[in-house]
Coordinates of C-alpha atoms in Angstrom, one line a residue:
T1 CA 127.1 21.6 183.9
F2 CA 126.2 18.3 184.5
I3 CA 122.6 18.9 185.9
S4 CA 120.0 17.3 183.9
S5 CA 116.5 15.5 183.4
G6 CA 118.0 12.5 185.2
T7 CA 119.3 14.0 188.2
C8 CA 116.2 14.4 190.2
P9 CA 115.1 10.2 190.2
Y10 CA 111.5 11.0 190.8
P11 CA 108.9 11.3 187.8
A12 CA 107.9 14.9 186.8
F13 CA 104.0 16.0 187.4
W14 CA 103.5 15.3 183.7
E15 CA 105.0 11.8 183.7
Y16 CA 102.6 10.7 186.5
L17 CA 99.4 12.0 184.7
E18 CA 100.4 10.2 181.9
R19 CA 99.9 6.9 183.7
F20 CA 96.0 8.3 183.7
K21 CA 96.4 8.7 179.8
I22 CA 96.5 12.5 180.1
R23 CA 98.2 14.1 177.2
S24 CA 100.7 17.2 178.5
L25 CA 102.4 19.7 176.3
I26 CA 105.4 20.8 178.3
Y27 CA 107.4 23.2 177.0
N28 CA 110.7 25.2 178.3
V29 CA 110.8 24.0 181.4
P30 CA 114.2 24.1 183.5
I31 CA 116.5 20.9 183.7
T32 CA 114.1 18.7 181.1
Y33 CA 117.2 18.1 179.1
P34 CA 117.9 15.3 177.6
P35 CA 113.9 15.3 177.0
K36 CA 112.5 11.8 178.3
S37 CA 110.1 9.5 176.4
T38 CA 106.3 11.0 176.8
G39 CA 104.1 8.5 175.3
D40 CA 101.1 10.5 173.7
S41 CA 102.8 13.9 175.4
V42 CA 104.9 16.5 173.8
L43 CA 108.0 17.7 175.6
V44 CA 110.4 20.6 174.5
S45 CA 113.4 20.9 177.0
G46 CA 114.1 24.3 178.6
M47 CA 117.4 25.9 180.6
F48 CA 120.5 23.7 180.5
T49 CA 119.5 22.3 177.1
P50 CA 122.9 23.1 175.4
S51 CA 121.5 24.4 172.1
K52 CA 119.1 24.4 169.4
N53 CA 121.1 21.9 167.4
S54 CA 120.9 19.2 170.5
R55 CA 118.0 16.9 170.8
F56 CA 115.7 19.2 172.6
A57 CA 111.9 17.6 171.8
S58 CA 110.7 14.3 172.9
K59 CA 109.8 13.5 169.1
E60 CA 111.9 13.9 166.6
D61 CA 108.8 14.9 164.0
V62 CA 107.9 18.0 167.2
Q63 CA 111.8 18.6 166.6
K64 CA 111.8 19.3 162.9
S65 CA 108.1 20.6 162.8
I66 CA 109.7 23.4 165.2
L67 CA 112.7 24.5 163.3
E68 CA 110.7 24.3 160.2
N69 CA 108.0 26.9 161.5
V70 CA 110.0 28.7 164.1
P71 CA 113.3 29.3 162.3
E72 CA 114.4 31.5 165.2
F73 CA 113.9 29.2 167.6
F74 CA 116.7 29.2 170.2
I75 CA 117.0 27.8 174.2
D76 CA 117.8 30.9 176.0
I77 CA 120.0 34.3 176.0
V78 CA 123.1 34.4 178.3
K79 CA 122.3 37.4 180.3
N80 CA 125.7 38.2 181.2
D81 CA 126.8 38.7 177.2
F82 CA 124.7 41.7 177.9
R83 CA 126.9 43.0 181.1
D84 CA 128.6 45.9 179.5
K85 CA 125.8 46.4 176.6
P86 CA 123.2 48.9 176.7
K87 CA 120.4 48.1 179.0
E88 CA 118.0 49.0 176.2
L89 CA 119.4 46.3 173.8
F90 CA 119.3 43.7 176.9
I91 CA 115.7 44.4 177.2
E92 CA 114.8 44.4 173.6
S93 CA 116.4 40.8 173.4
L94 CA 114.3 39.8 176.0
I95 CA 111.1 40.9 174.1
N96 CA 112.8 39.1 170.7
M97 CA 113.0 36.1 173.2
L98 CA 109.4 36.1 174.6
R99 CA 108.1 36.7 171.0
M100 CA 109.6 33.6 169.6
R101 CA 108.7 31.9 172.8
I102 CA 105.1 32.7 172.1
K103 CA 105.1 32.1 168.6
T104 CA 106.7 28.5 169.5
F105 CA 104.0 27.6 172.0
K106 CA 101.3 28.7 170.1
F107 CA 102.5 26.1 167.0
L108 CA 102.7 23.6 169.6
L109 CA 99.0 24.5 171.0
E110 CA 97.8 24.7 167.1
N111 CA 99.3 21.2 165.9
Y112 CA 99.6 18.4 169.0
P113 CA 96.7 17.3 171.0
Y114 CA 96.9 17.8 174.8
D115 CA 94.9 18.0 178.1
L116 CA 97.3 19.7 180.2
G117 CA 99.4 22.4 178.4
M118 CA 102.8 24.2 180.3
V119 CA 105.0 26.7 179.1
V120 CA 107.8 28.4 181.5
F121 CA 108.8 32.2 180.2
T122 CA 112.4 32.9 181.6
A123 CA 112.4 36.6 180.2
F124 CA 111.1 38.3 183.6
D125 CA 113.6 36.3 185.8
R126 CA 116.6 37.6 183.8
L127 CA 114.9 40.7 183.9
Q128 CA 114.6 41.1 187.4
H129 CA 118.0 39.6 188.5
C130 CA 119.9 41.9 186.4
L131 CA 117.8 45.0 186.7
L132 CA 115.9 44.7 189.7
D133 CA 117.3 47.9 190.6
H134 CA 116.2 50.2 187.8
F135 CA 112.3 49.5 188.3
D136 CA 111.8 48.3 191.6
R137 CA 111.1 51.4 194.0
E138 CA 111.9 49.4 197.4
H139 CA 115.4 48.3 195.9
P140 CA 118.1 50.0 197.9
C141 CA 119.4 51.5 194.6
F142 CA 116.8 52.6 193.1
T143 CA 116.6 55.6 191.1
E144 CA 114.1 57.4 189.2
E145 CA 117.2 58.2 186.2
K146 CA 117.6 54.2 186.5
L147 CA 114.1 53.9 185.6
K148 CA 113.8 56.5 182.8
E149 CA 116.8 54.3 180.6
I150 CA 114.6 51.4 180.3
E151 CA 110.9 52.8 180.9
K152 CA 110.3 52.6 177.0
P153 CA 111.4 49.1 176.1
L154 CA 110.5 47.7 179.6
K155 CA 106.6 48.6 178.7
N156 CA 107.0 46.9 175.7
L157 CA 108.4 44.1 177.5
F158 CA 105.2 43.7 179.3
A159 CA 103.0 44.8 176.6
V160 CA 103.8 41.9 174.8
F161 CA 103.3 39.5 177.4
D162 CA 100.2 40.8 178.2
D163 CA 98.9 40.4 174.5
F164 CA 99.6 37.0 174.8
L165 CA 97.7 36.6 177.8
G166 CA 94.4 38.1 175.9
D167 CA 95.1 35.6 173.1
L168 CA 95.3 32.8 175.4
Y169 CA 91.7 33.7 177.1
K170 CA 90.4 34.0 173.5
R171 CA 91.3 30.4 173.0
L172 CA 89.5 29.2 176.3
E173 CA 86.7 27.2 176.1
K174 CA 84.1 27.1 179.0
D175 CA 85.4 24.0 181.0
D176 CA 89.2 25.3 180.8
Y177 CA 91.3 26.6 183.6
V178 CA 94.5 28.5 183.5
I179 CA 96.8 28.6 186.4
F180 CA 99.7 31.7 186.5
V181 CA 102.4 30.4 188.5
S182 CA 106.1 31.5 189.5
D183 CA 108.8 29.0 190.9
H184 CA 110.0 31.6 193.3
G185 CA 109.2 35.4 193.8
F186 CA 112.3 38.4 193.4
G187 CA 113.7 40.7 195.9
Y188 CA 116.5 43.0 196.1
N189 CA 120.3 41.5 196.3
S190 CA 123.0 43.0 199.0
G191 CA 125.6 41.1 197.2
R192 CA 127.5 37.4 197.5
F193 CA 128.8 35.5 200.1
N194 CA 131.6 33.5 198.6
I195 CA 131.2 30.4 200.8
N196 CA 134.1 28.3 199.6
R197 CA 136.5 31.3 200.2
W198 CA 135.3 31.5 203.4
L199 CA 136.0 27.8 204.4
S200 CA 139.6 28.5 202.7
N201 CA 140.0 31.3 205.0
N202 CA 139.0 29.7 208.2
G203 CA 141.2 26.3 207.1
Y204 CA 138.3 23.9 206.2
L205 CA 139.2 24.2 202.3
K206 CA 142.3 24.3 200.5
I207 CA 141.9 25.7 196.9
N208 CA 144.4 24.5 193.9
A209 CA 144.2 27.5 191.8
S210 CA 146.5 25.9 189.1
K211 CA 143.8 23.5 188.0
K212 CA 141.2 26.5 187.2
Q213 CA 143.0 27.7 183.6
M214 CA 142.9 23.6 182.8
L215 CA 139.6 23.1 183.2
N216 CA 137.3 25.8 182.4
P217 CA 137.5 24.8 178.7
V218 CA 136.6 21.4 179.8
Y219 CA 133.7 22.5 181.3
E220 CA 132.6 24.5 178.5
L221 CA 133.2 21.9 175.9
A222 CA 131.4 19.5 178.0
F223 CA 128.2 21.8 178.1
K224 CA 128.3 22.3 174.1
M225 CA 128.1 18.3 173.7
G226 CA 125.3 17.9 175.8
L227 CA 127.4 15.5 178.0
T228 CA 125.5 14.6 181.0
K229 CA 126.4 12.8 184.5
E230 CA 123.7 10.4 183.0
K231 CA 125.2 10.1 179.8
L232 CA 128.7 9.5 181.5
S233 CA 127.4 6.9 184.1
R234 CA 125.6 4.9 181.1
A235 CA 129.1 4.7 179.0
L236 CA 130.8 3.4 182.0
K237 CA 128.3 0.6 182.6
R238 CA 128.8 -0.3 178.7
L239 CA 132.1 -0.5 179.4
G240 CA 131.4 -3.2 182.2
I241 CA 132.8 -0.6 184.9
A242 CA 130.3 -0.9 188.0
G243 CA 129.0 1.6 190.1
G244 CA 128.5 4.1 187.0
D245 CA 126.5 6.9 188.9
E246 CA 129.0 6.8 192.1
Q247 CA 132.1 7.0 189.9
V248 CA 130.6 10.1 187.8
S249 CA 129.5 11.7 191.4
K250 CA 133.4 11.3 192.2
L251 CA 134.9 12.1 188.8
T252 CA 133.3 15.3 188.7
R253 CA 134.2 16.0 192.9
S254 CA 137.7 15.4 191.9
A255 CA 137.8 17.6 189.4
M256 CA 137.2 20.5 191.5
L257 CA 139.4 23.2 192.4
A258 CA 140.6 21.7 195.8
D259 CA 143.5 20.4 197.2
W260 CA 142.0 17.3 198.5
G261 CA 144.1 15.7 200.5
R262 CA 144.1 18.9 202.6
S263 CA 140.3 19.7 202.2
R264 CA 137.9 18.7 205.0
V265 CA 135.1 20.8 203.7
Y266 CA 133.5 22.1 200.3
S267 CA 130.7 23.5 198.7
N268 CA 129.7 22.9 195.2
S269 CA 126.1 24.4 195.2
S270 CA 124.3 27.4 196.8
E271 CA 122.5 25.3 199.3
G272 CA 124.7 23.5 201.4
L273 CA 128.3 22.2 202.5
Q274 CA 130.1 18.7 201.8
I275 CA 132.1 16.9 204.1
N276 CA 135.4 15.3 202.4
L277 CA 134.5 12.0 203.7
K278 CA 136.7 9.2 204.1
G279 CA 135.1 6.2 202.1
R280 CA 132.6 8.5 200.5
E281 CA 134.9 10.8 198.8
I282 CA 137.6 9.7 196.2
H283 CA 139.9 11.6 198.3
G284 CA 138.1 11.3 201.2
I285 CA 140.0 12.4 204.9
V286 CA 137.3 13.1 207.3
E287 CA 136.8 10.1 209.5
P288 CA 133.3 8.6 210.0
G289 CA 131.9 9.0 213.2
T290 CA 132.9 11.4 216.2
E291 CA 135.1 13.4 213.7
Y292 CA 133.1 14.1 211.0
D293 CA 129.9 15.1 213.8
D294 CA 132.4 17.3 215.5
L295 CA 133.1 18.9 212.3
I296 CA 129.3 19.3 211.7
S297 CA 128.8 20.8 215.2
D298 CA 131.8 22.8 214.5
L299 CA 130.6 24.4 211.3
I300 CA 126.8 24.9 212.5
R301 CA 128.2 26.9 215.2
R302 CA 130.1 29.2 213.3
L303 CA 127.8 29.7 210.4
E304 CA 125.5 30.6 212.8
N305 CA 127.4 33.4 214.1
I306 CA 128.5 34.8 210.6
T307 CA 127.6 38.5 210.4
A308 CA 127.0 40.2 207.2
P309 CA 128.0 44.0 205.7
D310 CA 124.9 45.1 206.8
G311 CA 125.1 44.0 210.5
N312 CA 122.6 41.5 210.6
K313 CA 123.0 37.8 210.7
L314 CA 123.8 36.3 207.6
F315 CA 121.8 32.9 208.3
E316 CA 118.0 32.6 209.1
W317 CA 119.1 28.8 210.4
V318 CA 121.7 25.9 209.4
K319 CA 120.8 22.5 210.0
R320 CA 122.1 19.2 209.4
G321 CA 121.3 17.5 206.0
R322 CA 119.9 14.3 207.3
D323 CA 117.6 16.3 209.8
F324 CA 116.0 18.3 206.7
F325 CA 114.0 15.8 204.8
R326 CA 111.0 14.0 207.1
H327 CA 111.7 11.1 204.4
P328 CA 114.7 8.6 203.2
V329 CA 115.9 10.2 199.6
S330 CA 117.8 8.0 197.2
F331 CA 119.4 11.0 196.1
R332 CA 122.7 12.8 197.5
V333 CA 122.0 15.5 199.8
P334 CA 124.7 18.2 201.5
D335 CA 125.8 17.5 204.6
I336 CA 124.7 20.8 205.9
F337 CA 122.0 23.0 204.5
Y338 CA 121.5 26.4 205.0
S339 CA 119.0 29.2 204.6
V340 CA 120.2 33.5 204.3
S341 CA 118.1 35.6 206.3
E342 CA 115.4 37.3 204.1
D343 CA 117.3 36.2 201.2
R344 CA 119.3 39.2 201.5
Y345 CA 122.7 37.7 199.9
V346 CA 123.5 34.9 197.3
V347 CA 125.7 32.2 198.7
D348 CA 128.2 31.7 195.7
P349 CA 130.2 28.7 195.3
S350 CA 132.7 29.8 193.1
Y351 CA 136.3 29.4 194.0
N352 CA 138.1 32.4 192.6
K353 CA 136.4 35.1 194.1
P354 CA 139.2 37.1 196.4
G355 CA 136.9 38.2 199.3
E356 CA 134.4 36.5 201.8
F357 CA 131.8 39.2 200.5
S358 CA 131.0 40.8 197.0
L359 CA 129.0 43.8 197.2
D360 CA 128.9 44.4 193.5
I361 CA 125.6 44.3 192.2
T362 CA 126.0 46.1 189.0
W363 CA 124.4 43.5 187.0
D364 CA 123.4 41.4 189.9
S365 CA 120.6 43.7 191.9
G366 CA 117.9 41.2 192.1
Y367 CA 117.7 37.5 193.6
H368 CA 114.8 34.8 194.4
R369 CA 112.5 35.0 197.2
R370 CA 110.7 32.3 198.7
E371 CA 107.0 33.6 198.2
G372 CA 106.2 33.9 194.4
L373 CA 102.9 34.1 192.4
F374 CA 99.5 32.1 192.3
L375 CA 96.4 33.0 189.9
I376 CA 94.3 30.6 188.5
H377 CA 91.2 31.4 186.1
G378 CA 88.3 28.8 185.6
P379 CA 84.6 27.6 186.5
G380 CA 84.0 28.0 190.0
T381 CA 87.4 30.1 190.8
E382 CA 85.9 33.4 190.2
K383 CA 85.2 34.3 194.2
K384 CA 87.7 32.1 195.9
R385 CA 90.7 33.3 197.2
P386 CA 93.8 30.9 197.9
G387 CA 94.9 31.0 201.8
T388 CA 98.3 33.0 202.7
D389 CA 100.1 29.8 203.1
I390 CA 99.3 28.0 199.9
N391 CA 102.7 26.6 199.0
I392 CA 104.4 25.6 195.4
F393 CA 104.0 21.8 196.4
D394 CA 100.0 22.1 196.4
I395 CA 100.2 23.2 192.5
F396 CA 100.7 19.2 191.8
P397 CA 97.6 18.1 193.6
V398 CA 95.6 21.2 192.1
I399 CA 96.3 20.0 189.0
C400 CA 95.6 16.3 189.5
N401 CA 92.1 17.5 190.9
L402 CA 91.2 19.4 187.6
H403 CA 91.9 16.5 186.0
R404 CA 90.0 13.9 188.5
V405 CA 92.9 12.2 189.2
K406 CA 93.9 10.9 192.3
T407 CA 96.8 12.0 194.2
V408 CA 100.1 10.6 195.8
S409 CA 100.2 11.5 199.3

């Protein structure tokens, strides 16, 4: 994958707090590889870090100490490695990862000064993606037999986390706060909508299947080497090639499995569509202006009318990318954004799926919801309840207020 800490051009909240001499201890937050310099803070990168053999800590001495004191340290499990294995083995692997994560975080808490400590636990995300139908009684595919299959290791997983929370609360001093928050919620998954297959079937995209066999090992090698778009861009700049960022973006798009000379639209994410625009794309064929606007209008109309296998409209809304943001953004956004109604289906940008909808959820029974969790414990919070309209964007100002730091607008 080419996504990395340099993908977002804006500072992380701990980088903002660093301006006020607030020391942070950040562990396992996704998309923090490669770790940036953090001043007096410590950052240990999370998801999308290639392996523990990569530079995963912002300071070399921190990385060395982790590997010496937590020899079982690793980045994450690959959940698809367990697709055809016993469910109990998968959950036991999650338990081992959770114990390793707790041990590493405790080591960091006990050995490095901090004003703010943050850790992300991914075990419960992996669990719900793969096995939500085994323990969520509201899931359409839930059965008591499935629950019995995993009940014992499932309880053990939550017991390990509960013990950690108990230990964490024992460490608290009277003026400390704990925030327990999720970046998303979970609900059942009805299947996948293969957006590039739909584009292909409707004449917007021509797929060049012969590229697939050649490109897969290239992507795997790039990931193992820790190759990112930012590293490629810097290399081009050192060679004196101007416009490195855009050149790399064009390179990665040209490597996709499309016949660009005959493709007007494509998707490389689950959130939206890109137009193969002349002058912007390396092999663009759609003329800016009227042709572009008419194509956007046509796509929005057709996407809004797609009916899912359950008989309901697939998308809650479909919008132009330029209308989606209130303020100008310095990074590239899709030409069209969409949101699946009640998040029932996952939009999949893979090129190699045979049908427009894939309904096999055997190892894919749960997916994200916008509503997550927020709990806070500390002085003055005992009798207060956040409103039902709390948003994930509220977390940053809450943290700033607790540190008596003025927030940006």
